[in-house]
Amino acid sequence: MASSLASDKPSLPAPGAAQYDPFITTTPPAPAPAPVPAQHRYSNYDHDFFVTGPASPESAKRALAAHLQETERRLEEAGKLGNALVLQRKQLTEQLKEIEKVNNEEELSQELRERMVGIEKEFNTLTRESARNLLPKQRVPSNEVNPNSPFAPENKGGRRSVSPSKFESQATGSPTKLTVPNRKIRNQPSNRVHDIEFAAEISTSLIAQVRNLQGVLAERDEENKDLKAEKARLELEAEGFQQRFKSLDESENRYKEENWNLETKLQELAAQHKEALDREKKLTQSLNVIKTEKVTILTGRLACV
């Protein structure tokens, strides 16, 4: 009986969650002596509402916008968490390498101890931040009393009255829903286990992605090293070719000069040979003249005898 009555009670937000609740409108207090501003509670926003289906395009549009905003928030927080985890992993790896350099017989220095304490604090802070960002806000069960609620309990057990007449003057229609989901589903506390599993899956996925990226970076580094070695080898070969080309160019110039000198000498020798032939021809002609004169003289002497 108590459970059936409790299921009919509306759910109220926790005291600290009222300022973040999109379904509460706060109006300024009237000049009357009422010290507390009047709050109108429309209904609890719950993700399970979407299973009931919207009744109009406007309702569907608002529900989809709310889901999209929540998804974008989670993606942003997941990205920040991933960056923080990568940075923390790098710090832990560097710290582990420094500690591995220390001998087992020696004690840690004061600086290393302070750094380890700082890393431990950062780890705890990151854990709390990830849990606070990824886990949903807790809501007060329907049968508990909210101190900031405008509906005061009538009995002494700290329970609210089950009479619906107390809510008739305060209730207003929900601007985002035309059909109200089951109160039992709406009043159930959020399941933190699924959110913790979700955070763990995100962390595992981010770590796997980081490892994959590190593997890709290692492969890229190896490729860069090979390319640098190949580039250095090609530069050495190019330098050798340039030196060889320079030496060949110098040899070509030297051979051209020698060839020019040889051609000049050849022309000189040809001129000398031509001059010698001319002299030989002249001498031959002179010799023939002399021989003719000699024969003439001898013939004249024989005739005289």
mmCIF file of C-alpha atoms in Angstrom, residues 23-24 29 65 77 97 111 193-195 213 263 298:
data_model
loop_
_atom_site.group_PDB
_atom_site.id
_atom_site.type_symbol
_atom_site.label_atom_id
_atom_site.label_comp_id
_atom_site.label_asym_id
_atom_site.label_seq_id
_atom_site.Cartn_x
_atom_site.Cartn_y
_atom_site.Cartn_z
ATOM 1 C CA PHE A 23 11.710 22.595 -15.970
ATOM 2 C CA ILE A 24 11.525 25.101 -13.063
ATOM 3 C CA PRO A 29 8.157 37.245 -4.767
ATOM 4 C CA ALA A 65 16.966 19.437 -29.139
ATOM 5 C CA GLU A 77 33.328 16.411 -21.621
ATOM 6 C CA LYS A 97 61.170 6.453 -16.220
ATOM 7 C CA GLU A 111 61.660 16.640 -5.251
ATOM 8 C CA VAL A 193 26.654 1.690 -12.755
ATOM 9 C CA HIS A 194 25.858 2.223 -16.419
ATOM 10 C CA ASP A 195 27.383 5.695 -16.306
ATOM 11 C CA LEU A 213 48.210 6.984 -32.564
ATOM 12 C CA GLU A 263 96.521 21.969 -83.884
ATOM 13 C CA LEU A 298 131.948 18.803 -121.519
#
